[in-house]
Coordinates of N, CA and C in Angstrom, one line a residue:
X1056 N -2.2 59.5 -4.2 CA -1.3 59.4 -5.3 C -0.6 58.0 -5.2
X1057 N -0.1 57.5 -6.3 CA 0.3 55.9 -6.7 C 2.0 55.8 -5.9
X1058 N 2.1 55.3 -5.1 CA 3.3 54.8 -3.8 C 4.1 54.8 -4.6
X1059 N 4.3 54.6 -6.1 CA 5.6 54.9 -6.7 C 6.2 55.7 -7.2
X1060 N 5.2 57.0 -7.5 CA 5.7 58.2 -8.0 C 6.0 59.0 -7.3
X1061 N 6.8 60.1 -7.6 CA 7.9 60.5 -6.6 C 6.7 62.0 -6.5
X1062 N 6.5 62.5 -5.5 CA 5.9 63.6 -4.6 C 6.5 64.6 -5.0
X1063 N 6.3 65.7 -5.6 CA 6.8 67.4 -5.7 C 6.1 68.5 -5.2
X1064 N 6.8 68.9 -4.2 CA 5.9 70.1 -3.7 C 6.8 71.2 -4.2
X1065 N 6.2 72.3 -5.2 CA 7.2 73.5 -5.4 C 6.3 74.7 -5.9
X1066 N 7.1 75.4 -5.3 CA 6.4 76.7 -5.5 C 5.1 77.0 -5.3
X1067 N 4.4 76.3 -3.7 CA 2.9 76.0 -3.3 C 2.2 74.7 -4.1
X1068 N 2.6 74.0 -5.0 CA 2.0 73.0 -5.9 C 2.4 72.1 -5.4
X1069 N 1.0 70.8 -5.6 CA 1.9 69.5 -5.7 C 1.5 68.4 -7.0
X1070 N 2.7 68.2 -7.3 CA 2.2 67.6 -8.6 C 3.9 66.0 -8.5
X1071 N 3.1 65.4 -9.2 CA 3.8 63.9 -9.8 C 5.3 64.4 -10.8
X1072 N 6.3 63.5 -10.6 CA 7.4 64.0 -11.7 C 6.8 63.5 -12.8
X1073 N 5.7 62.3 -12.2 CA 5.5 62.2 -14.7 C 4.6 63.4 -14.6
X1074 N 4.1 64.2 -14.0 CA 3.1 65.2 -14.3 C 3.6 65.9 -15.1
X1075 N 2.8 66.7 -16.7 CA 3.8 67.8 -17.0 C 3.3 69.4 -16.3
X1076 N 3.5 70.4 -16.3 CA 3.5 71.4 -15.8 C 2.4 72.2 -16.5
X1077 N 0.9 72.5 -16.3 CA -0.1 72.7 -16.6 C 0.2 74.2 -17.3
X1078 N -0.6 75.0 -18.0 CA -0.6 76.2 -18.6 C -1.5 77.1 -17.3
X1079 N -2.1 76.4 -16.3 CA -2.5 77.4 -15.6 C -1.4 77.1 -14.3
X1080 N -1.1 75.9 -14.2 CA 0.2 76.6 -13.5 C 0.9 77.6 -13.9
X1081 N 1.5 77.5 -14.8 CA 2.3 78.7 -15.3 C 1.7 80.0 -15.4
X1082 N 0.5 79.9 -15.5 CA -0.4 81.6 -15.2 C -0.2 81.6 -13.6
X1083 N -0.1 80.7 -12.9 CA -0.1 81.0 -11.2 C 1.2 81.6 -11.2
X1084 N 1.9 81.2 -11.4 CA 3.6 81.0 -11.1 C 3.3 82.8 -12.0
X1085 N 3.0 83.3 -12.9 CA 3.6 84.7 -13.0 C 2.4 85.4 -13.0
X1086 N 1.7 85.4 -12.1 CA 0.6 85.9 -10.8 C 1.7 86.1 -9.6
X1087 N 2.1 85.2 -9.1 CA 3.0 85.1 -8.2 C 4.0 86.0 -8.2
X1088 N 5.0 85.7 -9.2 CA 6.6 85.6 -9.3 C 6.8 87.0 -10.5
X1089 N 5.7 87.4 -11.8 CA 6.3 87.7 -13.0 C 6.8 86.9 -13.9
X1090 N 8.0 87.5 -14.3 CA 8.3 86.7 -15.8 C 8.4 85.2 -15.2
X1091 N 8.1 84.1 -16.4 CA 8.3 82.9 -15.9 C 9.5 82.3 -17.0
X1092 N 10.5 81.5 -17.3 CA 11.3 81.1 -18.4 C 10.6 79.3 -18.5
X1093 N 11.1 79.1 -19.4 CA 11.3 77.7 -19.5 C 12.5 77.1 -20.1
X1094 N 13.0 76.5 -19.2 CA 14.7 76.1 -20.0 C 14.5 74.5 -20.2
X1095 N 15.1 74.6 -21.6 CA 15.0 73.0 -21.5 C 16.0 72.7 -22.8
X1096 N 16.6 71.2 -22.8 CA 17.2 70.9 -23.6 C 17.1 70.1 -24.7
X1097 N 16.6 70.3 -26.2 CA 15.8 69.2 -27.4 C 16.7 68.3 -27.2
X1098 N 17.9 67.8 -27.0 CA 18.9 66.7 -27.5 C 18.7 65.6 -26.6
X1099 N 17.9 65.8 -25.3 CA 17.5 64.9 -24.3 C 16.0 64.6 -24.9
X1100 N 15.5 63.2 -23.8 CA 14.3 63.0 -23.5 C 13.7 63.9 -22.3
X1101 N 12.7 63.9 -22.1 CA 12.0 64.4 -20.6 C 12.2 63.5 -19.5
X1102 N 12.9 62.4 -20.1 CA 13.2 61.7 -18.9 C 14.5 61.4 -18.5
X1103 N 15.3 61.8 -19.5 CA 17.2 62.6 -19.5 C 17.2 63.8 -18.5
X1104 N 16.3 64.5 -19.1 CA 16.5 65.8 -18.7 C 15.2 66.5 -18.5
X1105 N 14.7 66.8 -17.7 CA 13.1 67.7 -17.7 C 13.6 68.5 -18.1
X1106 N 12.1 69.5 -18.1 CA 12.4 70.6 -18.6 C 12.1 71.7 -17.2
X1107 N 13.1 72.3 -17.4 CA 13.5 73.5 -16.1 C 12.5 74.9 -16.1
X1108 N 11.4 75.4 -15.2 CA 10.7 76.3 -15.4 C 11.8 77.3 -14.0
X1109 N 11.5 78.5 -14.3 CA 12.6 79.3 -13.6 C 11.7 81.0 -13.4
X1110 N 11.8 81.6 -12.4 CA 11.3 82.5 -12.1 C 12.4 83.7 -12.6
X1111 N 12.1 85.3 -13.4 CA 13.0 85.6 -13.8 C 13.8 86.2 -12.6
X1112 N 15.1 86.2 -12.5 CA 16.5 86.7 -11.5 C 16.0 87.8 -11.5
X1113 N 15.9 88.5 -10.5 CA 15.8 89.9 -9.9 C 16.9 90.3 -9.2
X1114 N 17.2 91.9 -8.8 CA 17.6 92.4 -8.1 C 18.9 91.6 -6.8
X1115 N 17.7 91.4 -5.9 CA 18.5 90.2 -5.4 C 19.5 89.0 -5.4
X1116 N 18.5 88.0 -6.5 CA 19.7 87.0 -7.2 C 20.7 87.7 -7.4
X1117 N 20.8 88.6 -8.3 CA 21.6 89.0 -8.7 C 23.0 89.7 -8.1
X1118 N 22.6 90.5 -7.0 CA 23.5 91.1 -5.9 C 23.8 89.6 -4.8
X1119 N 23.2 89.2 -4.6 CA 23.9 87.3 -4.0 C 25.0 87.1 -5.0
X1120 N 24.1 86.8 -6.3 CA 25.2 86.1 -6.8 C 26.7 86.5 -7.2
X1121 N 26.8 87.5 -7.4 CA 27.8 88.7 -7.4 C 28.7 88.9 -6.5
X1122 N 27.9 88.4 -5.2 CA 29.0 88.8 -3.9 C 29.0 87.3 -4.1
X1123 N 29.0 86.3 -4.6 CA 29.7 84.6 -3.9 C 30.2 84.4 -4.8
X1124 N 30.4 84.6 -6.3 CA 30.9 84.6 -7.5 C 32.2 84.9 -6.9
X1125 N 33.1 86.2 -6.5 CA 34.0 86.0 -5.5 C 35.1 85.4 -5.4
X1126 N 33.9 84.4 -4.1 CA 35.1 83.4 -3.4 C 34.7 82.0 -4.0
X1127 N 33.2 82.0 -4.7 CA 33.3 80.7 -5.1 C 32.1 80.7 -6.5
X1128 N 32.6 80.6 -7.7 CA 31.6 80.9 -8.5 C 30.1 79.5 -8.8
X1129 N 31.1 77.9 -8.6 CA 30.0 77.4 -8.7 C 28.8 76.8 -7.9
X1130 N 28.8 77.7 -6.3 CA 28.5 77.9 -5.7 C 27.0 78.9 -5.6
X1131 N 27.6 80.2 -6.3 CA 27.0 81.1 -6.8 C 25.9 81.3 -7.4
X1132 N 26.6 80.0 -8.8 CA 25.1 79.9 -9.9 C 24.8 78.9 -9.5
X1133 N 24.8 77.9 -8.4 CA 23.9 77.0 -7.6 C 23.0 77.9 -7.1
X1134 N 23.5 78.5 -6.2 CA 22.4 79.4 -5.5 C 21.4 80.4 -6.1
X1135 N 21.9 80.8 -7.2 CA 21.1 81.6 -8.3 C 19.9 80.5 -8.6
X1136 N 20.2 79.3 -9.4 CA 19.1 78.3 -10.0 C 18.9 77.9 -8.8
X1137 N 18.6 77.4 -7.7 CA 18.1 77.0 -6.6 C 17.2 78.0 -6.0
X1138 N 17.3 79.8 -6.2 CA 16.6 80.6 -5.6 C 15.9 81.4 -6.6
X1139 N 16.1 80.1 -8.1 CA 15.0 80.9 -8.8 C 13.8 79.7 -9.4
X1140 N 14.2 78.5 -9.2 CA 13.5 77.6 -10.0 C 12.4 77.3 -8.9
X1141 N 11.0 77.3 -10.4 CA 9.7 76.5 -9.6 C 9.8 74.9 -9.5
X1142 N 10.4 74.5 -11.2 CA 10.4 73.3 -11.1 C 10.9 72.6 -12.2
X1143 N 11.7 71.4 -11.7 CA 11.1 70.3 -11.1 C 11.5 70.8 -9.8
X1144 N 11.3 69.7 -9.0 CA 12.1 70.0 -7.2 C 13.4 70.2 -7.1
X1145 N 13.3 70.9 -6.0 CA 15.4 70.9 -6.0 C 16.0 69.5 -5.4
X1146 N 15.3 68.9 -5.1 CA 15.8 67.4 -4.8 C 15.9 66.8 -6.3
X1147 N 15.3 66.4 -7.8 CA 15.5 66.4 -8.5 C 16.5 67.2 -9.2
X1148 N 16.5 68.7 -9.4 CA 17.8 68.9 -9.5 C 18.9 68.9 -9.0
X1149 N 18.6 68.8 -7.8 CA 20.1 67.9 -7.3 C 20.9 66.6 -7.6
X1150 N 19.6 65.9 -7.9 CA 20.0 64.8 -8.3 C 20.5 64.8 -9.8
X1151 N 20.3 66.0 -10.3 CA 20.9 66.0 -11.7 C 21.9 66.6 -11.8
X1152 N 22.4 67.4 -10.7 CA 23.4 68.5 -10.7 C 24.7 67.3 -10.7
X1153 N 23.8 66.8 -9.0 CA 25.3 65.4 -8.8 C 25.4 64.6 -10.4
X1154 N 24.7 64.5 -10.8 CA 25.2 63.4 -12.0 C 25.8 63.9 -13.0
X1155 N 25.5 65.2 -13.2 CA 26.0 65.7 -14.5 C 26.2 67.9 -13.7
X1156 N 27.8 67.9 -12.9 CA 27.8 69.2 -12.5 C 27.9 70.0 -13.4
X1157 N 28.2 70.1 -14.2 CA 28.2 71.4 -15.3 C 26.7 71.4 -15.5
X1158 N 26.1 70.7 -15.7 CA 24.3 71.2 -15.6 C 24.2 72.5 -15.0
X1159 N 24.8 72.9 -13.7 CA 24.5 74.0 -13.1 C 24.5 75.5 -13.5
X1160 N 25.9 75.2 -14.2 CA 26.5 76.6 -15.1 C 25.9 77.0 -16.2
X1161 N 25.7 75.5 -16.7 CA 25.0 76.1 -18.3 C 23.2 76.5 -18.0
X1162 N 22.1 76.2 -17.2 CA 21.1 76.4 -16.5 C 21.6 78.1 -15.9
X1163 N 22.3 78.1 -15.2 CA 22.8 79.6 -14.5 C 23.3 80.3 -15.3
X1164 N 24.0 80.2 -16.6 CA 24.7 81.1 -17.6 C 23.0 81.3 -18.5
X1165 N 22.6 80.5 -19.0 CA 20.8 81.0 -19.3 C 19.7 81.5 -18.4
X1166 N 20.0 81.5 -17.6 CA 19.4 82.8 -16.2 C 20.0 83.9 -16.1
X1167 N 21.0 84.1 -16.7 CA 22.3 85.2 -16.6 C 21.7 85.6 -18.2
X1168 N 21.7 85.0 -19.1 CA 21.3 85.6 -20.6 C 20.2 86.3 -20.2
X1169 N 18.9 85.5 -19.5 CA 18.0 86.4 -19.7 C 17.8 88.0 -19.5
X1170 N 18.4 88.0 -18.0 CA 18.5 89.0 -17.2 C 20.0 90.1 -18.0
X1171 N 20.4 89.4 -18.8 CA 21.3 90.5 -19.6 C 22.9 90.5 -18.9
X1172 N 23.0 89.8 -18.3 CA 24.5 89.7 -17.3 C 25.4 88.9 -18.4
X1173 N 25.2 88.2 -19.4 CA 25.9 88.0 -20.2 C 25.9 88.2 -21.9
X1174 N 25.4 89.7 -22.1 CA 25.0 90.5 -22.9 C 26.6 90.9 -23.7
X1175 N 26.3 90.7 -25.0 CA 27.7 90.8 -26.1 C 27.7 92.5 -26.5
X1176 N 28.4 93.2 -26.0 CA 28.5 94.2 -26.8 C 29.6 94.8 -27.5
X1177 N 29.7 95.8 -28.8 CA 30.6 95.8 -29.8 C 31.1 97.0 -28.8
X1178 N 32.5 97.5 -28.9 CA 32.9 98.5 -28.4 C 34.4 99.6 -29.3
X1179 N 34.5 100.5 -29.9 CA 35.7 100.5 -30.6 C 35.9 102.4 -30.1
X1180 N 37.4 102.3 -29.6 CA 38.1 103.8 -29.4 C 37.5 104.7 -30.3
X1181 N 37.3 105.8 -30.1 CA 37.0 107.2 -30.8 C 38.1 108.1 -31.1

């Protein structure tokens, strides 16, 4: 590989950050994992902002995040998107988190949509 592009190993893969994320990767990844998401944001470039692939929150995420939410919520939905994402690397998202931390909540509050944890419901007395 070319000494300048930055190395990604995730989720057993190795691929280039200019790589984009193949269609049979994504058949591996939910062979592997199940549901797969893709989060990403139009108002950026791909080079603003990649685009976030994420394994869907199960069970576990979920009961983690629940118990660290707690004593420390942004903490919590770090650990959620860090123990759910294939890619980019978490060294890349770290380095996005540091530059821009609310990235982590709004990435974790749409891992939380999927999975229904932040589900709108109408409710009125009888």
């Amino acid at each position: 590989m070319g000494g300048d592009e930055n190395t990604v190993v995730s989720a057993g893969t190795v691929k280039t950050e200019k790589d984009k994320v193949s269609q049979s990767q994504i058949e591996q990844w939910k062979q592997q994992y199940g549901d797969v998401y893709e989060i990403k944001d139009d108002g950026f470039s791909e080079d603003e902002m990649p685009t976030f692939y994420f394994r869907r929150p199960g069970r576990p995420q979920l009961s983690r995040f629940t118990k660290e939410a707690m004593k420390d919520a942004y903490k919590a939905m770090h650990n959620m998107v860090y123990g759910c994402l294939l890619y980019p690397s978490e060294e890349k998202v770290k380095q996005l988190f540091e530059d821009r931390p609310g990235l982590a909540i709004a990435v974790g509050n749409e891992l939380q949509r999927i999975v229904g944890t932040n589900q709108d419901f109408l409710s009125k007395k009888l």
